[in-house]
Coordinates of C-alpha atoms in Angstrom, one line a residue:
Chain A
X1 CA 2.7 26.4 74.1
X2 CA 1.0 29.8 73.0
X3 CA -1.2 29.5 70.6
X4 CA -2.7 32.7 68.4
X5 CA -5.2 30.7 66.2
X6 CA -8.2 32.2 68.4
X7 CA -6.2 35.7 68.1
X8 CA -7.4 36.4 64.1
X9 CA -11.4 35.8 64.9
X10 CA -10.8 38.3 67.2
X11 CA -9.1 40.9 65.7
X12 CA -12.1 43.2 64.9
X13 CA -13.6 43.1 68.3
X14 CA -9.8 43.9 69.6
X15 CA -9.6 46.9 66.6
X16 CA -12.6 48.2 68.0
X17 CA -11.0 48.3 71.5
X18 CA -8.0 50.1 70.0
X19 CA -10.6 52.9 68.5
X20 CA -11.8 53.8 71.6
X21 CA -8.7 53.7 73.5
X22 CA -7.4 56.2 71.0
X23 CA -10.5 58.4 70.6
X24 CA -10.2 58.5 74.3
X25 CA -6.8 59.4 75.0
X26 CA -7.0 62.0 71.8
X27 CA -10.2 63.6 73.7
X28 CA -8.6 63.7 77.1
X29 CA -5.2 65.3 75.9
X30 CA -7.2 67.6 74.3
X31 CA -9.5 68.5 77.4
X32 CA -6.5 68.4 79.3
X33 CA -4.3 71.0 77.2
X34 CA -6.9 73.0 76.6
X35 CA -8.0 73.5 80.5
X36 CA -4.3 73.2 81.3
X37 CA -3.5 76.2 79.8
X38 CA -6.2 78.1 81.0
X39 CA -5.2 77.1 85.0
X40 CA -1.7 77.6 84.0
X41 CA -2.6 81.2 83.1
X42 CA -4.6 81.5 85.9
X43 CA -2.4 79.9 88.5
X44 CA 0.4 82.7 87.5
X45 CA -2.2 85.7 87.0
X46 CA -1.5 88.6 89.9
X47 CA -5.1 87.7 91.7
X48 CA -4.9 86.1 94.6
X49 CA -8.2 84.4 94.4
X50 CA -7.6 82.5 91.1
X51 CA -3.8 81.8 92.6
X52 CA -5.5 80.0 95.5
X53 CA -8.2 78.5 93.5
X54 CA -6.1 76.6 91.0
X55 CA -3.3 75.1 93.1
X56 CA -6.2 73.5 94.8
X57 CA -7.8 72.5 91.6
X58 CA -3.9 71.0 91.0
X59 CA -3.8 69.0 94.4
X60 CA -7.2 68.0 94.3
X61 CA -6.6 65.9 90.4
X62 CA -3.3 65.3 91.5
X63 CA -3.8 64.2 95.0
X64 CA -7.1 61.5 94.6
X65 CA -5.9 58.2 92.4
X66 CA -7.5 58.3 89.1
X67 CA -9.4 55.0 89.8
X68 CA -10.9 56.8 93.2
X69 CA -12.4 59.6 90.6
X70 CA -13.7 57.5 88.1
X71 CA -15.5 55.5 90.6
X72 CA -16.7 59.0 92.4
X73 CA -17.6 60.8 89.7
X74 CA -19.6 57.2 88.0
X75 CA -20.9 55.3 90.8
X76 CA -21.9 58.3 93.4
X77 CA -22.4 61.1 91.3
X78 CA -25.8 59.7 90.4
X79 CA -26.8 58.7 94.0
X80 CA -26.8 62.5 94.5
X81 CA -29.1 63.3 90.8
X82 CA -26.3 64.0 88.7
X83 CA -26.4 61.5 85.6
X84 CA -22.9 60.2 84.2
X85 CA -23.4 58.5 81.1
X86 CA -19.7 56.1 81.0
X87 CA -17.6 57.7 78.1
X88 CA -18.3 61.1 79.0
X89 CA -17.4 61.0 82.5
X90 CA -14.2 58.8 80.9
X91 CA -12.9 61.7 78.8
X92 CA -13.7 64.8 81.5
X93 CA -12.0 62.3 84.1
X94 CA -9.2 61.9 82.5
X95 CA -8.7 65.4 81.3
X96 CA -8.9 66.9 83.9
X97 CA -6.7 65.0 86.3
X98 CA -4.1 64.9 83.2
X99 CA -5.3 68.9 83.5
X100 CA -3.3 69.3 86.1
X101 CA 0.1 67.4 85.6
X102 CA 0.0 69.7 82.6
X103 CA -0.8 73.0 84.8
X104 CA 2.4 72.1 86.5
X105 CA 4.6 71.6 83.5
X106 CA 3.8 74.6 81.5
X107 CA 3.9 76.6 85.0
X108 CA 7.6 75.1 84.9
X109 CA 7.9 76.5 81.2
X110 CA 6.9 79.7 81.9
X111 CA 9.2 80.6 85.1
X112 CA 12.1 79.2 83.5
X113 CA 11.7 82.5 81.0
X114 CA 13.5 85.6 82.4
X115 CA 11.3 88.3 83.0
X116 CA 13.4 90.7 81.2
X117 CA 12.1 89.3 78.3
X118 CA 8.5 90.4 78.6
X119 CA 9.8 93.8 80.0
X120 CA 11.5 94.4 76.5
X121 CA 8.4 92.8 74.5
X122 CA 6.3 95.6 77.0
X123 CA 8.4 98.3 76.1
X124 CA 7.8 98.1 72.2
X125 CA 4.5 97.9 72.5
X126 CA 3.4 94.3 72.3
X127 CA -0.1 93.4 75.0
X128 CA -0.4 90.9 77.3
X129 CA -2.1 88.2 74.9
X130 CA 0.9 89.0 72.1
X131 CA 3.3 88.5 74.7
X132 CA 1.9 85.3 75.7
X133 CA 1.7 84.1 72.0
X134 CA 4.6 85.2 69.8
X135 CA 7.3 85.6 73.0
X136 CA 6.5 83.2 75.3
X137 CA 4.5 80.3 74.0
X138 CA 7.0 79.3 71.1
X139 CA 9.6 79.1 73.9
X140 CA 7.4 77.1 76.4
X141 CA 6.5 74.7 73.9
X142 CA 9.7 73.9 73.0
X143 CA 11.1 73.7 76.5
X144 CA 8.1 71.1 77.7
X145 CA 7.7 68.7 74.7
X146 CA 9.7 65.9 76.5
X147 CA 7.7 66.3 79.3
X148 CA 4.2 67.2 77.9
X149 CA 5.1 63.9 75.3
X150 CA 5.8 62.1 78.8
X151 CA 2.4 62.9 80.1
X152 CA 0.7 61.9 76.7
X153 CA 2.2 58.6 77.3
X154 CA 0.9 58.1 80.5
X155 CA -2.4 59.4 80.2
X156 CA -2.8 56.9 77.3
X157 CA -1.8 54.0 79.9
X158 CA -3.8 55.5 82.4
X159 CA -6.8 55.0 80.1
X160 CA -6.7 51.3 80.5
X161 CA -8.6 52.3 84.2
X162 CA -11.9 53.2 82.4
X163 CA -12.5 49.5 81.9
X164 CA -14.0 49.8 85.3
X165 CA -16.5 52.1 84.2
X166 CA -17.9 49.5 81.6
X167 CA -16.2 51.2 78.6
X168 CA -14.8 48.8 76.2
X169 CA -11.8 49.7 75.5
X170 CA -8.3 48.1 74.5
X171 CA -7.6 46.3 78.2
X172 CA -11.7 45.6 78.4
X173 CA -11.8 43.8 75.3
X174 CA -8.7 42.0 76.1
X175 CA -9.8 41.1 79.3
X176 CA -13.2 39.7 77.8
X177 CA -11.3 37.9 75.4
X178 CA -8.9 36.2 77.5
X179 CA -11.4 35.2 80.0
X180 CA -13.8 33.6 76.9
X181 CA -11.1 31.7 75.0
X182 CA -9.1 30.8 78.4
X183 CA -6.1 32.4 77.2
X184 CA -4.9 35.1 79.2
X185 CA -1.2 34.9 78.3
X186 CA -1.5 35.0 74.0
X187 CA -4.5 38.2 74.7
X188 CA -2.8 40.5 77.2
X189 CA 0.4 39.8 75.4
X190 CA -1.6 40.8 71.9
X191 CA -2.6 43.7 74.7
X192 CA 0.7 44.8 75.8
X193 CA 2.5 45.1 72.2
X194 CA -1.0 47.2 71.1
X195 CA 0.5 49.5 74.0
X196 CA 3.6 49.6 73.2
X197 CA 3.3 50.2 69.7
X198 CA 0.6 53.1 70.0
X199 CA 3.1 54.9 72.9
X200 CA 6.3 54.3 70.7
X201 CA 4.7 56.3 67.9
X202 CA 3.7 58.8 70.5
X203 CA 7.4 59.0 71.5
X204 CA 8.7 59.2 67.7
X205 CA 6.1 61.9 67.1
X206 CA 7.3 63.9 69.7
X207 CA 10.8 63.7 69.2
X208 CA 10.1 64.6 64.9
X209 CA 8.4 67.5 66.3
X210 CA 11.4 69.2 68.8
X211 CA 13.8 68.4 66.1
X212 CA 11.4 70.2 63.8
X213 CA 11.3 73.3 66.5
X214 CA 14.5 73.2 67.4
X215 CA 16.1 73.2 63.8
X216 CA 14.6 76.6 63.2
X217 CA 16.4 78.1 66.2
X218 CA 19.0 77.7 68.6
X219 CA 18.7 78.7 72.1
Chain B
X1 CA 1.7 116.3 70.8
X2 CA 3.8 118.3 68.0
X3 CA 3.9 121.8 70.5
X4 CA 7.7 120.6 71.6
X5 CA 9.3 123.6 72.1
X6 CA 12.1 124.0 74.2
X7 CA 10.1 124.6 77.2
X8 CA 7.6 121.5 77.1
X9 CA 10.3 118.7 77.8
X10 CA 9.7 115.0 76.7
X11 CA 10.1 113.5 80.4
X12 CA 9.4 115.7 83.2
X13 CA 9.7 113.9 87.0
X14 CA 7.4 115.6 89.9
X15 CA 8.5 115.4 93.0
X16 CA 8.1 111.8 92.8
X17 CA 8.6 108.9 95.3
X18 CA 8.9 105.4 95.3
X19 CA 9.1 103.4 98.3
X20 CA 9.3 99.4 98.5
X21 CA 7.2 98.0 101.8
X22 CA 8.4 100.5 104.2
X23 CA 11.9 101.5 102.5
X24 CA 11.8 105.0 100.4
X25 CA 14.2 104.1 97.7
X26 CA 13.2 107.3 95.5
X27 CA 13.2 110.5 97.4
X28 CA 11.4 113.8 95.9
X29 CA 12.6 113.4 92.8
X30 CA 12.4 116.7 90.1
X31 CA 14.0 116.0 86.8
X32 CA 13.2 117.4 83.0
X33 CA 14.6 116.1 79.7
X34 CA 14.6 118.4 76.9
X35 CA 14.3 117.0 73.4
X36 CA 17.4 116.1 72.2
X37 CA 19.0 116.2 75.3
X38 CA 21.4 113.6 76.8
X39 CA 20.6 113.0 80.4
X40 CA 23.3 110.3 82.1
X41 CA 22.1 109.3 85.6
X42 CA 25.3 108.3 88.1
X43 CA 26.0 106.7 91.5
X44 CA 26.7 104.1 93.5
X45 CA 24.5 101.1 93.4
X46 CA 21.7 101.0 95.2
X47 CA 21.3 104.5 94.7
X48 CA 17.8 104.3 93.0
X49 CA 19.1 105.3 89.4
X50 CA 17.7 101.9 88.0
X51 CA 14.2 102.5 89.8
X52 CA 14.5 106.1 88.5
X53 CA 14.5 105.0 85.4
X54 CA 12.2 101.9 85.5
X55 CA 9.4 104.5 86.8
X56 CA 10.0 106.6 84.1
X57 CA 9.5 103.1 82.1
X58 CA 6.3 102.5 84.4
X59 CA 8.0 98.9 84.7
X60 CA 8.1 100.3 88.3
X61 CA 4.6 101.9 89.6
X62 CA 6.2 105.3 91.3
X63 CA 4.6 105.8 95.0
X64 CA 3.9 109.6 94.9
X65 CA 4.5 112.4 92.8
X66 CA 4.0 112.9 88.8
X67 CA 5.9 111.8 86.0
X68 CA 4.5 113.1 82.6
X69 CA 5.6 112.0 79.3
X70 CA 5.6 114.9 75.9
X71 CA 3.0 116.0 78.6
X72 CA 0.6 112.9 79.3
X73 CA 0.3 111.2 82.9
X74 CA 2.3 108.1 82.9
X75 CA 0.5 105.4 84.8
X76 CA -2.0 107.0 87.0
X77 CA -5.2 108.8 85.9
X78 CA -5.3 112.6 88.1
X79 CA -8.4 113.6 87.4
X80 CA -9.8 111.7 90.5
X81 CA -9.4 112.7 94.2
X82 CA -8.0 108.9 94.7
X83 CA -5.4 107.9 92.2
X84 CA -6.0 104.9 90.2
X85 CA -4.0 103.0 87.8
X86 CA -4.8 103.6 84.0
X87 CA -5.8 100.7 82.1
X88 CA -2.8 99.2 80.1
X89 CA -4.0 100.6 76.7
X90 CA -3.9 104.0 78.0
X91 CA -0.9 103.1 79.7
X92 CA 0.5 101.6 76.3
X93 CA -0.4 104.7 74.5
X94 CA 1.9 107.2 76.8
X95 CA 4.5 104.8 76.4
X96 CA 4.5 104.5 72.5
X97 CA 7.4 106.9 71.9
X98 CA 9.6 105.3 74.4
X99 CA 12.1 102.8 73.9
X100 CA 14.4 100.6 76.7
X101 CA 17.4 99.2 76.5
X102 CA 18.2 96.9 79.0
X103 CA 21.6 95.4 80.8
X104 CA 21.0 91.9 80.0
X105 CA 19.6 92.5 76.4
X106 CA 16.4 90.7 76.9
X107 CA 16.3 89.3 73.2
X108 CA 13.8 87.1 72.6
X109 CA 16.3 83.9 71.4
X110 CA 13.5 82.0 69.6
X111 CA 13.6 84.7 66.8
X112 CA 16.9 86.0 64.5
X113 CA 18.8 89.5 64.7
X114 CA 15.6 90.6 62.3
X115 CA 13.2 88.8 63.7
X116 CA 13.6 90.5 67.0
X117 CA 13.7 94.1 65.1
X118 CA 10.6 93.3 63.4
X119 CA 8.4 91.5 65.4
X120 CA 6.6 94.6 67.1
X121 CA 6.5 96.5 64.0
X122 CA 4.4 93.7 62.2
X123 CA 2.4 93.2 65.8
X124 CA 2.3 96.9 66.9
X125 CA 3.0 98.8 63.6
X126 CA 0.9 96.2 61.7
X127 CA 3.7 96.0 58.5
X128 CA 3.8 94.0 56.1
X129 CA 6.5 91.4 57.2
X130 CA 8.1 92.3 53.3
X131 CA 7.8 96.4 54.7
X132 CA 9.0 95.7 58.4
X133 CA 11.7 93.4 56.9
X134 CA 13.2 95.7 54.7
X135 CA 13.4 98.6 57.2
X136 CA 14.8 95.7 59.8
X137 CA 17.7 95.5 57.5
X138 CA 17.6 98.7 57.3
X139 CA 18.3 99.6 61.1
X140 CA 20.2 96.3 61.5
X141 CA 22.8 98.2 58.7
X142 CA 22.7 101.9 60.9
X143 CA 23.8 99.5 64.3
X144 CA 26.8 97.6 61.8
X145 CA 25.0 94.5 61.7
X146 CA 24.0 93.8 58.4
X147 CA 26.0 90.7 57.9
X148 CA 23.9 89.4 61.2
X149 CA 20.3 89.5 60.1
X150 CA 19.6 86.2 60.2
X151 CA 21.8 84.9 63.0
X152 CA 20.0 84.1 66.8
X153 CA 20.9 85.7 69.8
X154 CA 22.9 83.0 70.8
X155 CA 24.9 82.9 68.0
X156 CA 26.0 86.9 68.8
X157 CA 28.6 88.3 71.0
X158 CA 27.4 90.3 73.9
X159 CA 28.0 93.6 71.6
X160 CA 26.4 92.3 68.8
X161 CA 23.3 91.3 70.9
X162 CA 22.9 95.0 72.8
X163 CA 23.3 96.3 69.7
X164 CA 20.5 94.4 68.0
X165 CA 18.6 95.0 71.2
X166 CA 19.0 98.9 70.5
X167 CA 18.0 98.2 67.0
X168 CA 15.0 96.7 68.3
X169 CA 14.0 99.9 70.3
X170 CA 15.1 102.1 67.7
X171 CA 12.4 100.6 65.0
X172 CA 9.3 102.0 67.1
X173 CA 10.8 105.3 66.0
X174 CA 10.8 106.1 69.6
X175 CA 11.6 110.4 70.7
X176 CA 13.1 109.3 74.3
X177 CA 15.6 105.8 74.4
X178 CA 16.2 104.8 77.8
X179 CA 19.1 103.1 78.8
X180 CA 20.2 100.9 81.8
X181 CA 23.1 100.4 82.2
X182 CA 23.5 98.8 79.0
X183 CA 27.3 98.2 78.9
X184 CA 27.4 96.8 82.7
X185 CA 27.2 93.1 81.1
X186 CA 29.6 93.3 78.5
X187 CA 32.7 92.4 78.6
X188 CA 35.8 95.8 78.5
X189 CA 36.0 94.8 74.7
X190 CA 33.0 95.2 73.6
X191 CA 31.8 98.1 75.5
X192 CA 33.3 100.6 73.3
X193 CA 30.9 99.3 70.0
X194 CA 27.9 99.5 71.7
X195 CA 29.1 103.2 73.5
X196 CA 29.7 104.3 69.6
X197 CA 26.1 103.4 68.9
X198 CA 24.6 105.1 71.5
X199 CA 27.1 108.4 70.4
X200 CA 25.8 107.9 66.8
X201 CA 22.3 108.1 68.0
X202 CA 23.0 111.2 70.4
X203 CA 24.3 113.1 67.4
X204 CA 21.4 112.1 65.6
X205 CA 19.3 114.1 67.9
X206 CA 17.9 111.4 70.0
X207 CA 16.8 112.2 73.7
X208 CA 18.4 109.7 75.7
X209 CA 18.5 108.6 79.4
X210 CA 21.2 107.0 80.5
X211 CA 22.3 105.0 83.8
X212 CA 25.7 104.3 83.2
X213 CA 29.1 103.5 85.5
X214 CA 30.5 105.0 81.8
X215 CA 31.7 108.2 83.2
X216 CA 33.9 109.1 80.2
X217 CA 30.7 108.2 77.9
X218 CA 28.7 110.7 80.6
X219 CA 31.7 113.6 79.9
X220 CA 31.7 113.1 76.4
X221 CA 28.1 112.9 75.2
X222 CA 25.8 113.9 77.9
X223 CA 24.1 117.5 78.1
X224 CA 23.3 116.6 81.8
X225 CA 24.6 114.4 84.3
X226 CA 22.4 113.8 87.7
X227 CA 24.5 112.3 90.9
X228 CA 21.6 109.9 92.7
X229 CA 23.1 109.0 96.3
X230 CA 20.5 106.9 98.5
X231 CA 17.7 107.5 96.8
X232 CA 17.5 111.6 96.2
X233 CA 19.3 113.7 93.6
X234 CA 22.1 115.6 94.9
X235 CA 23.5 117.5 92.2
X236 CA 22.3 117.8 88.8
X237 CA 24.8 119.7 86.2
X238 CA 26.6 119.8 82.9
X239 CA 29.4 117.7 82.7
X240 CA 32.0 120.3 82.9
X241 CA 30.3 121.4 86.8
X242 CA 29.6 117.7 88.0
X243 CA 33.4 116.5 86.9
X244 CA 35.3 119.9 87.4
X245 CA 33.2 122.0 89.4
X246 CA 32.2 122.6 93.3
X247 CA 30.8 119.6 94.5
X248 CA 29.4 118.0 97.4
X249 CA 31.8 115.7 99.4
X250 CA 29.5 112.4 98.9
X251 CA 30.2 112.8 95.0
X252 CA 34.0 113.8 95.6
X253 CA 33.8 110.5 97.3
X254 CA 32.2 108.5 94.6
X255 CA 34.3 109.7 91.9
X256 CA 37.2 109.3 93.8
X257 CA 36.2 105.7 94.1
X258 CA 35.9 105.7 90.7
X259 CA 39.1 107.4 89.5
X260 CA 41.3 104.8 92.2
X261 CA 39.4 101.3 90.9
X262 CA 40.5 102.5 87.1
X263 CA 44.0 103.2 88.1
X264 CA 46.3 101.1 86.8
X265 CA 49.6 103.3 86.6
X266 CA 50.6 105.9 88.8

């Protein structure tokens, strides 16, 4: 029979687990919009240098497992004099390989516009960064929330792989729990619903916000 | 520049080419647009008319030649030996007085009727939104749709929408409207609303270029009419010489073509 008597004794070591697995995934979603944006910008700019430059950025954080980087960029970076300290190279890991799933997506966003659109928003006088921000951006937002609230969910699964690194987070704990008390099945359960709830509000979230955005226009 | 006399026209075209890779779509082209004049641009597709006109836009970088606008450069600084591209401002600040209208509209469907009116003269003409939305209403009333301020795009008919679209062009208080073939989309009902628009504003004064397949609208309202055929003009007249007059057998042909796909009764 399960038994969850151990589970309350444990609750604030497991709360603490929870922090970090949400200050993580909050850090690396931002990291990852943020530099996503910027490659997206660059990976549709008219140079030919910066073209080439971030669709290999995009196969390179696309193309190596997640697990493969954390391990590179924490276990041999420092063999060569380059000091990782553990939650840093979790958050900039994560970005950036989330960096470029959301390259991609907002690329997606941003061709599906006609170009006719920005010809018109040209020929009344708007610039390039006024274009991007009152023309474009509003549209590309609302046309990628399913899909940028898709990669929030998986980044924030995909942060259960820093436990390798030695950061204590949500599966860590659970894992150091389970293996102290000899009760795997009542701790990664505990585990899996702490998941599941913090992805389900995710999921709400987004779909409160593209009603939100799409009640004030129809396209 | 307030020296526009009759003699210093708003657009004036230099001898200019345009070629894409190897092809010379545009071919020596000379053209000058008084103010207030109506200038319709005809021919069969592919003759270049569109190009013509997106040069004149700069949407299109022309390959050789000039094209000056109320009597700046468009596009290129000539002051060097080696032509180089102006920077965008500069580029932006030839263009100010010009306005486009486009076939497919191009209205930005995230924003209302208004919204689209008025969203360059709070970002460009730095309004007030209360200013820029009172004179949006305002224009939105000249082109008949007051009642449609606050509808989207998507909730407008094809007329309704080129109509807002001309609305839009027509708040930068532009001295030349460009238009491309901006009844090609519509469907035959609705043409003849956004035609009576564009014959308000030509009796208003405006200075308009036109590519249309309209050749009724190009008899009725134009001061010139210029026949493009593969890429170089071949005749350039009034209406009264290019429909009635002497003409060369290539547009004999075209508005032959013309006159037998309208038929419908002998």
């Amino acid at each position: 029979m399960l038994d969850f008597s151990t589970l309350l004794p444990a609750l604030p070591v497991l709360w603490e687990g929870v922090q970090m697995t949400v200050l993580l995934s909050i850090s690396a979603l931002t990291l990852g919009l943020i530099i996503g944006t910027i490659m997206c910008t660059a990976r549709l700019s008219n140079s030919t240098p910066l073209r080439i430059l971030t669709k290999l950025y995009v196969s390179f954080f696309r193309g190596v497992p997640l697990l493969v980087q954390l391990m590179l960029s924490y276990y041999c970076l420092p063999l060569i004099g380059i000091n990782t300290p553990a939650l840093p190279t979790a958050i900039v890991c994560v970005g950036l390989c989330s960096s470029a799933y959301i390259t991609e997506i907002l690329r997606g966003g941003f061709q599906s516009l006609s170009p006719g659109q920005k010809e018109s928003a040209i020929m009344v006088g708007l610039n390039r960064l006024q274009i991007v921000a009152f023309i474009e951006l509003p549209q590309v937002i609302r046309l990628t929330i399913p899909a940028l609230i898709n990669e929030a969910i998986i980044l924030v699964k995909a942060s259960s792989l820093i436990s390798v690194i030695g950061i204590v987070e949500l599966t860590r704990v659970t894992q150091n729990l389970a293996a102290s008390n000899f009760q795997p099945f009542e701790f990664y359960l505990t585990a899996a619903l702490v998941y599941f709830i913090l992805n389900s509000t995710i999921s709400v979230l987004g779909l409160w916000v593209e009603r939100r955005i799409n009640s004030r226009s129809i396209v | 520049m307030n020296k526009q006399t009759q003699d210093s026209p708003i657009v004036e075209v230099q001898k200019m080419s345009k070629n894409f890779g190897t092809t010379q779509v545009l071919k020596n082209v000379d053209l000058k647009v008084q103010p207030s004049e109506v200038m319709c641009l005809i021919g069969p597709s592919g003759s270049g008319k569109s190009t013509l006109l997106r040069c004149i836009a700069f949407l299109e970088q022309y390959s050789s030649g000039n094209i000056y606008i109320e009597g700046e450069m468009l596009g290129y600084n000539d002051d060097t030996d080696i032509r180089k591209l102006t920077s965008t401002n500069e580029l932006n600040h030839v263009r100010r007085n010009m306005g486009m209208v486009f076939q497919q509209f191009n209205l930005w469907p995230h924003m209302t009727a208004l919204g689209n009116v008025t969203e360059a003269l709070v970002r460009v003409k730095k309004l007030s939104r209360r200013e820029a939305d009172e004179k949006g209403h305002a224009i939105l009333k000249k082109v008949g749709l007051a009642e449609r301020a606050l509808h989207y795009p998507a909730q407008l008919s094809g007329g309704q929408q080129q109509r807002v679209a001309i609305a839009r062009s027509l708040a930068m208080e532009p001295s030349v409207m460009l238009f491309d073939e901006p009844t090609s989309a519509l469907d035959p009902e609705l043409v003849g609303e956004v035609l009576q628009v564009m014959k308000d504003l030509a009796k208003d004064g405006m200075t308009m270029i036109v590519v249309t397949h309209e050749m009724g609208f190009a008899a009725q309202v134009a001061d010139t009419v210029v026949f493009l055929d593969q890429g170089e003009i071949l005749m350039k007249g009034s209406p009264k010489e290019i429909f009635q007059g002497e003409k060369p057998p290539r547009l004999e042909q075209f508005l032959k073509n013309y006159m037998d796909r309208n038929a419908f009764w002998e």
